[in-house]
PDB file of C-alpha atoms in Angstrom:
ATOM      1  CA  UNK A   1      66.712 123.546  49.320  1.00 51.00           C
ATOM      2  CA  UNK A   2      68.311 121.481  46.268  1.00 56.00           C
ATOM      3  CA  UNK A   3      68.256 118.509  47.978  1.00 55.00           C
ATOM      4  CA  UNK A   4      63.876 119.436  48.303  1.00 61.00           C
ATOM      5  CA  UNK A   5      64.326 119.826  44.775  1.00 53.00           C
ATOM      6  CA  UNK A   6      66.021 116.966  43.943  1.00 49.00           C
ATOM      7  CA  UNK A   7      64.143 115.002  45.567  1.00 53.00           C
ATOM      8  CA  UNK A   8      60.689 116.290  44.146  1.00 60.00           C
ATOM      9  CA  UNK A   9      61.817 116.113  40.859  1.00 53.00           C
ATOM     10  CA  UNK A  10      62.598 112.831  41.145  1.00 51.00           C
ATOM     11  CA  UNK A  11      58.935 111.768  42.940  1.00 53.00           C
ATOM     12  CA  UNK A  12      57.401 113.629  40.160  1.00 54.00           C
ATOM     13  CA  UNK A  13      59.591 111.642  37.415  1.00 52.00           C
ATOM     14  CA  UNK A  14      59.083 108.319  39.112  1.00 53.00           C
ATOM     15  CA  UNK A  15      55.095 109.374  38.577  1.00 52.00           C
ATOM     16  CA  UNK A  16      55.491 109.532  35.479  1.00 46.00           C
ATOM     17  CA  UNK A  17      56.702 106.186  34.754  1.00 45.00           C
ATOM     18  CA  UNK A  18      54.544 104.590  36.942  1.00 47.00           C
ATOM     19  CA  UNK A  19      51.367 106.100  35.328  1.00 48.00           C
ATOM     20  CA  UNK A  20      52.680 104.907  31.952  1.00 50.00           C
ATOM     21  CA  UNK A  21      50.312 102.558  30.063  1.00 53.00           C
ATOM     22  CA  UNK A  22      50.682  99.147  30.206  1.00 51.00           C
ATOM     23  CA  UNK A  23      53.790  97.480  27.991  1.00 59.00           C
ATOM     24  CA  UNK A  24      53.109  95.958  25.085  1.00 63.00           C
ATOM     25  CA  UNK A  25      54.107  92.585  26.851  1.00 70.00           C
ATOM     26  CA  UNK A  26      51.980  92.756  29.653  1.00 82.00           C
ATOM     27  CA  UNK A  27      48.917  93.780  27.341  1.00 83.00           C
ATOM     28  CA  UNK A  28      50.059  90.374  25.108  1.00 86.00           C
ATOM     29  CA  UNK A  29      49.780  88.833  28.771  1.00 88.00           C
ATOM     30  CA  UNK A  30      46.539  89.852  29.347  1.00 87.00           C
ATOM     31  CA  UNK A  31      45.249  88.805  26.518  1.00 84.00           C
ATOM     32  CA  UNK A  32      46.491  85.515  26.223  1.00 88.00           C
ATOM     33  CA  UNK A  33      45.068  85.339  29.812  1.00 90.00           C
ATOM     34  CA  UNK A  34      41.901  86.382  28.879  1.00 84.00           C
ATOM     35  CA  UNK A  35      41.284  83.958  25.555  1.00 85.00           C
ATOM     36  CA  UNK A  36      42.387  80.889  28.139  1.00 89.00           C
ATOM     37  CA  UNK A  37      39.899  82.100  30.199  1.00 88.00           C
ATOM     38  CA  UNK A  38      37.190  82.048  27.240  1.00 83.00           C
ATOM     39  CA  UNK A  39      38.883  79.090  26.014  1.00 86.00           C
ATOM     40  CA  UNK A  40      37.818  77.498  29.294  1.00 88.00           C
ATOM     41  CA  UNK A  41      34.446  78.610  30.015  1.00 85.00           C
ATOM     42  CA  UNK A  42      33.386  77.494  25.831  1.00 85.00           C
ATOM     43  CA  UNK A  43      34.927  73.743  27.176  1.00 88.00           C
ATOM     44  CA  UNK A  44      32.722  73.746  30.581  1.00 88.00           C
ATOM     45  CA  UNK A  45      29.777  74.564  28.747  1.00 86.00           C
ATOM     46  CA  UNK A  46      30.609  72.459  25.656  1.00 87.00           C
ATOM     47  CA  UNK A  47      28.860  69.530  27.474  1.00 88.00           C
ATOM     48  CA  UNK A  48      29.287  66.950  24.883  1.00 89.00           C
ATOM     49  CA  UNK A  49      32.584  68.296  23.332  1.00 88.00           C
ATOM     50  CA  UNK A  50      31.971  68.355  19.971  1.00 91.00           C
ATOM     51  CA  UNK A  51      33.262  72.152  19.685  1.00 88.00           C
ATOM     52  CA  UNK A  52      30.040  73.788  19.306  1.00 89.00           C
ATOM     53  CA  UNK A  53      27.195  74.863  21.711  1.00 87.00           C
ATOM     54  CA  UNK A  54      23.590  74.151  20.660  1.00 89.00           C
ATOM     55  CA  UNK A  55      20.929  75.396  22.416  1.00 87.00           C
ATOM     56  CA  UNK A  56      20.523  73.817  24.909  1.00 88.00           C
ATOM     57  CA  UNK A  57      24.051  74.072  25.904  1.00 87.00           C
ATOM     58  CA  UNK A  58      23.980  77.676  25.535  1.00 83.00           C
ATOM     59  CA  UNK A  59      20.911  77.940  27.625  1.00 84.00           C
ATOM     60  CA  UNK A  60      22.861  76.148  30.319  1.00 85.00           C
ATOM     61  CA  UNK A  61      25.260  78.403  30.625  1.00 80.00           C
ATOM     62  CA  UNK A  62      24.418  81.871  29.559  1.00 79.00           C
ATOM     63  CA  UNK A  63      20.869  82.975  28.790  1.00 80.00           C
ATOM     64  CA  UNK A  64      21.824  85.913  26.934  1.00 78.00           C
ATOM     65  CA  UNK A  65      23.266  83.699  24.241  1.00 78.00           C
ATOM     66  CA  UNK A  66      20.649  81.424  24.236  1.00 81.00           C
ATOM     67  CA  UNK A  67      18.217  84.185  23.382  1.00 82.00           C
ATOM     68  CA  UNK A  68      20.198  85.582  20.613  1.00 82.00           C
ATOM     69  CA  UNK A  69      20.882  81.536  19.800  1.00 84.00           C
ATOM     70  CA  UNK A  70      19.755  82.397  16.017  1.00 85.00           C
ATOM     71  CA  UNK A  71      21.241  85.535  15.026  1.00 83.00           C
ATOM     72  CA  UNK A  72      24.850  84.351  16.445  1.00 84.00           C
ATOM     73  CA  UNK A  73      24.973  80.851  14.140  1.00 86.00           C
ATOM     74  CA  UNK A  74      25.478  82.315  11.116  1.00 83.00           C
ATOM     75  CA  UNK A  75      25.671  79.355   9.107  1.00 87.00           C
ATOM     76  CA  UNK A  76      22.344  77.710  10.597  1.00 84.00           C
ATOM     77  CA  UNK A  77      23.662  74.660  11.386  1.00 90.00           C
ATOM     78  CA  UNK A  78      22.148  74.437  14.677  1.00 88.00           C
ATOM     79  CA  UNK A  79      25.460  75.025  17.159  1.00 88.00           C
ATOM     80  CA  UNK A  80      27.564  77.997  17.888  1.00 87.00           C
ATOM     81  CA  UNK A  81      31.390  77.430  17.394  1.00 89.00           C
ATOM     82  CA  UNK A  82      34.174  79.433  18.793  1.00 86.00           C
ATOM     83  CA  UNK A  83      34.687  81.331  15.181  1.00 88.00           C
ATOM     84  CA  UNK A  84      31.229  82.217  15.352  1.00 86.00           C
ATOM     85  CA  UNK A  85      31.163  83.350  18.341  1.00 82.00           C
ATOM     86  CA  UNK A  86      34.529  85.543  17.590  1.00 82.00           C
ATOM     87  CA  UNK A  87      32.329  87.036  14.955  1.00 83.00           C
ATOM     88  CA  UNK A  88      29.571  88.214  16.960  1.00 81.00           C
ATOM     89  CA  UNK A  89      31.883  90.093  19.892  1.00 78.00           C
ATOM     90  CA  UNK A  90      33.371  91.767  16.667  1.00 76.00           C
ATOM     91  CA  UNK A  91      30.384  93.030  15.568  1.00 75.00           C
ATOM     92  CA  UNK A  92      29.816  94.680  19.256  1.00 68.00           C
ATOM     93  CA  UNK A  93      32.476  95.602  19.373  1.00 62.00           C
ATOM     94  CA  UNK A  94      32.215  97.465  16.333  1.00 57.00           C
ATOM     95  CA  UNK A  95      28.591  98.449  16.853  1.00 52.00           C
ATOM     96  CA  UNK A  96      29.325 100.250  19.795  1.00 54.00           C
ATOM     97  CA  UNK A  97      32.295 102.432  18.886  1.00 57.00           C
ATOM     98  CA  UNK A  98      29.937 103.571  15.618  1.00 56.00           C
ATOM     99  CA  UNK A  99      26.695 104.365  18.375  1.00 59.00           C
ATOM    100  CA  UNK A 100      29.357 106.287  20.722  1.00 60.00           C
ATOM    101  CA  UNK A 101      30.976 108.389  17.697  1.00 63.00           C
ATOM    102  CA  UNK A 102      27.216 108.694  16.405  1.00 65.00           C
ATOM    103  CA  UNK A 103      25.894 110.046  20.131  1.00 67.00           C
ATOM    104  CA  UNK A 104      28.898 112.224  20.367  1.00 71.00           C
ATOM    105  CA  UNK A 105      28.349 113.072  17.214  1.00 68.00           C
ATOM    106  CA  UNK A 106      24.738 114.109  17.641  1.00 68.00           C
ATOM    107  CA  UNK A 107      25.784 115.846  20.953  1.00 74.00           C
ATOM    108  CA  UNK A 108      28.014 117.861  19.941  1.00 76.00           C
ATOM    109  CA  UNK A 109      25.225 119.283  16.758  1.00 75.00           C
ATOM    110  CA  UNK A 110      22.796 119.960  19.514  1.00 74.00           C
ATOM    111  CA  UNK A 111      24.840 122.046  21.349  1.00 78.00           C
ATOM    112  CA  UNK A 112      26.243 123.742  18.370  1.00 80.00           C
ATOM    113  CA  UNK A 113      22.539 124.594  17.526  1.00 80.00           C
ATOM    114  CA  UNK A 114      21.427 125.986  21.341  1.00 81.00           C
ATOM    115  CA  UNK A 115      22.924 129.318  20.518  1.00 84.00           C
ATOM    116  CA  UNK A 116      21.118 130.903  23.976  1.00 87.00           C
ATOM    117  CA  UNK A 117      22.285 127.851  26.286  1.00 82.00           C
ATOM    118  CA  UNK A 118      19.283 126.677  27.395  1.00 88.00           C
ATOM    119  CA  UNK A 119      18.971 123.772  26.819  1.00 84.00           C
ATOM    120  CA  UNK A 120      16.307 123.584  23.894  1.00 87.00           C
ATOM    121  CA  UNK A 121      16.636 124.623  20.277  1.00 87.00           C
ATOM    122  CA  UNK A 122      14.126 127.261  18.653  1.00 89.00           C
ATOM    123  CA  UNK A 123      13.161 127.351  15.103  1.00 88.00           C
ATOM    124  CA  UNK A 124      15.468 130.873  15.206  1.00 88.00           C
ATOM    125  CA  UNK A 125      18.586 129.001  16.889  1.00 87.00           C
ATOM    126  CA  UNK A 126      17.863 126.040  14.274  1.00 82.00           C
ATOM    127  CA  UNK A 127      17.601 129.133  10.893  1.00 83.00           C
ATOM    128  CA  UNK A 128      19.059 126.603   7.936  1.00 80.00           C
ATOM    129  CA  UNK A 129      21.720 124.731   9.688  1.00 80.00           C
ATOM    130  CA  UNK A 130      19.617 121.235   8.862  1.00 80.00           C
ATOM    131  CA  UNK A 131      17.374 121.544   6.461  1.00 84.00           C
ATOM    132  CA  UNK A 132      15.794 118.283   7.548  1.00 83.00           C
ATOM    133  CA  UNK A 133      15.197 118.807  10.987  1.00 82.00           C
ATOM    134  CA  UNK A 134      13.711 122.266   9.437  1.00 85.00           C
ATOM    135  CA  UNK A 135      11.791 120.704   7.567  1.00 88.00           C
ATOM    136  CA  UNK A 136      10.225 118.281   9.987  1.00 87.00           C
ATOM    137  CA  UNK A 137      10.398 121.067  13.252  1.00 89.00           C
ATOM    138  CA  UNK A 138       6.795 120.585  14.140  1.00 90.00           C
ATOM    139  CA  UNK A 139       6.917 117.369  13.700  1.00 89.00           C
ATOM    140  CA  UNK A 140       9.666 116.675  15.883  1.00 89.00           C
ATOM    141  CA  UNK A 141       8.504 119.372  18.565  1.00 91.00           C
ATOM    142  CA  UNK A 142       5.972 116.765  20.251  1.00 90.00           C
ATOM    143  CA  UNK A 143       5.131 119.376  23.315  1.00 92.00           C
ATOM    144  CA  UNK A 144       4.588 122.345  20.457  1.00 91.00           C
ATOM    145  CA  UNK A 145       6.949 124.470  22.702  1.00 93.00           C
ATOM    146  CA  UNK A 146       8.201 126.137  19.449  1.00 91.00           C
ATOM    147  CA  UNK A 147      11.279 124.491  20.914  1.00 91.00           C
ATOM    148  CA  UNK A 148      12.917 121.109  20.790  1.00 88.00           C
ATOM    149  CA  UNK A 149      14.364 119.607  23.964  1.00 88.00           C
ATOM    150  CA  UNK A 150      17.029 117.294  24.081  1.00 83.00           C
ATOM    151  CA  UNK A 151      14.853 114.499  24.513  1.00 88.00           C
ATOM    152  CA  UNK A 152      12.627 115.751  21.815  1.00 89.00           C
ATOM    153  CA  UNK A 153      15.700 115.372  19.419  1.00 83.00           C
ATOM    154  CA  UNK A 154      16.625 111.925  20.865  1.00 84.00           C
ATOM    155  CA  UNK A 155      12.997 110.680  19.894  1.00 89.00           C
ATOM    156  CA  UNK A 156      13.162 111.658  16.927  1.00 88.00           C
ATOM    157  CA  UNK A 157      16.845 110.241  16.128  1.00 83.00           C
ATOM    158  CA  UNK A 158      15.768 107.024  17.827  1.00 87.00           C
ATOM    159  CA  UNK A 159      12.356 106.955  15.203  1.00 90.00           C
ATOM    160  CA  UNK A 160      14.289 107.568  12.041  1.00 87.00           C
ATOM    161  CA  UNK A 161      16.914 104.795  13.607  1.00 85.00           C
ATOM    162  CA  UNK A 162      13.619 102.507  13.624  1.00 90.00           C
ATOM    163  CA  UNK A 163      12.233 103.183  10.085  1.00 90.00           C
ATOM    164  CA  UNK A 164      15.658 102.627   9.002  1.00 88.00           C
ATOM    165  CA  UNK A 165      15.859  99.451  10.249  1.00 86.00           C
ATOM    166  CA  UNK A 166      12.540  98.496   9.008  1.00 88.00           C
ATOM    167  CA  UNK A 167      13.331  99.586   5.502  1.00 87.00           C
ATOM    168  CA  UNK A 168      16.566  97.529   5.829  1.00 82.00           C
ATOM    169  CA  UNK A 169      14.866  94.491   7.087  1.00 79.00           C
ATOM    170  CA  UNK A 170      12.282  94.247   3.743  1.00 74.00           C
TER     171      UNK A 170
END
């Protein structure tokens, strides 16, 4: 019996240490695997070697970047260099741990507002807990349900997204 014990304490410890995150050593590995990796894919589609990618170069070798060809050169010179390029992963990078804190966010205030569970929101369930969407309940309610669905409320968070962005853009 204690050597049963023994022996499943120690499977369960060895567990343990084996489902440990990566060390900090092997993570530096990765990356420094993963930006010679990058580091060779910019040189194969470099093409003329001058350290930037113009268009047509960027076309060549990814299509996606070609299409977003203006938005990435940031200093309009007509190529994409490896610094812009660093800058434009940061930006997703950043842009989509604000949208997943933002849908979370949003989420979570739906189901604090469904008070009966079922999956929709009633003027009742929605009382003064955002003024705004009180304001704006018919509005919003496109089916006129007297509820709002969660696709209702996604509509109308992806609409005030879209005038934000318009008034932004001016």
């Amino acid at each position: 019996m204690r050597k049963t014990l023994l022996f499943t304490a120690l499977a369960l410890a060895s567990g343990l240490v084996l489902a440990q995150p990566a060390a900090p050593a092997d993570r530096e590995a990765m990356r420094a695997e993963w930006r010679a990796k990058a580091e060779a894919r910019f040189a194969e589609a470099d093409k003329n070697g001058d350290g930037k990618l113009d268009k047509a170069e960027a076309a060549g070798h990814a299509p996606r970047l070609a299409e977003n060809f203006d938005r990435i050169d940031a200093n309009a010179d007509g190529g994409i260099d490896k610094e812009e390029l660093a800058q434009m992963r940061a930006k997703m990078h950043h842009g989509r741990r604000g949208m997943h804190a933002r849908r979370t966010f949003h989420q979570g205030l739906f189901l604090g507002m469904d008070d009966d569970r079922n999956g929709a929101i009633s003027r009742a369930e929605l009382g003064d807990k955002v003024p705004k969407l009180a304001e704006n309940f018919a509005a919003i309610d496109k089916d006129g349900n007297g509820e709002l669905s969660h696709e209702e409320f996604r509509a109308h968070r992806q609409e005030m997204r879209a005038k934000r962005q318009a008034a932004r853009a001016k």
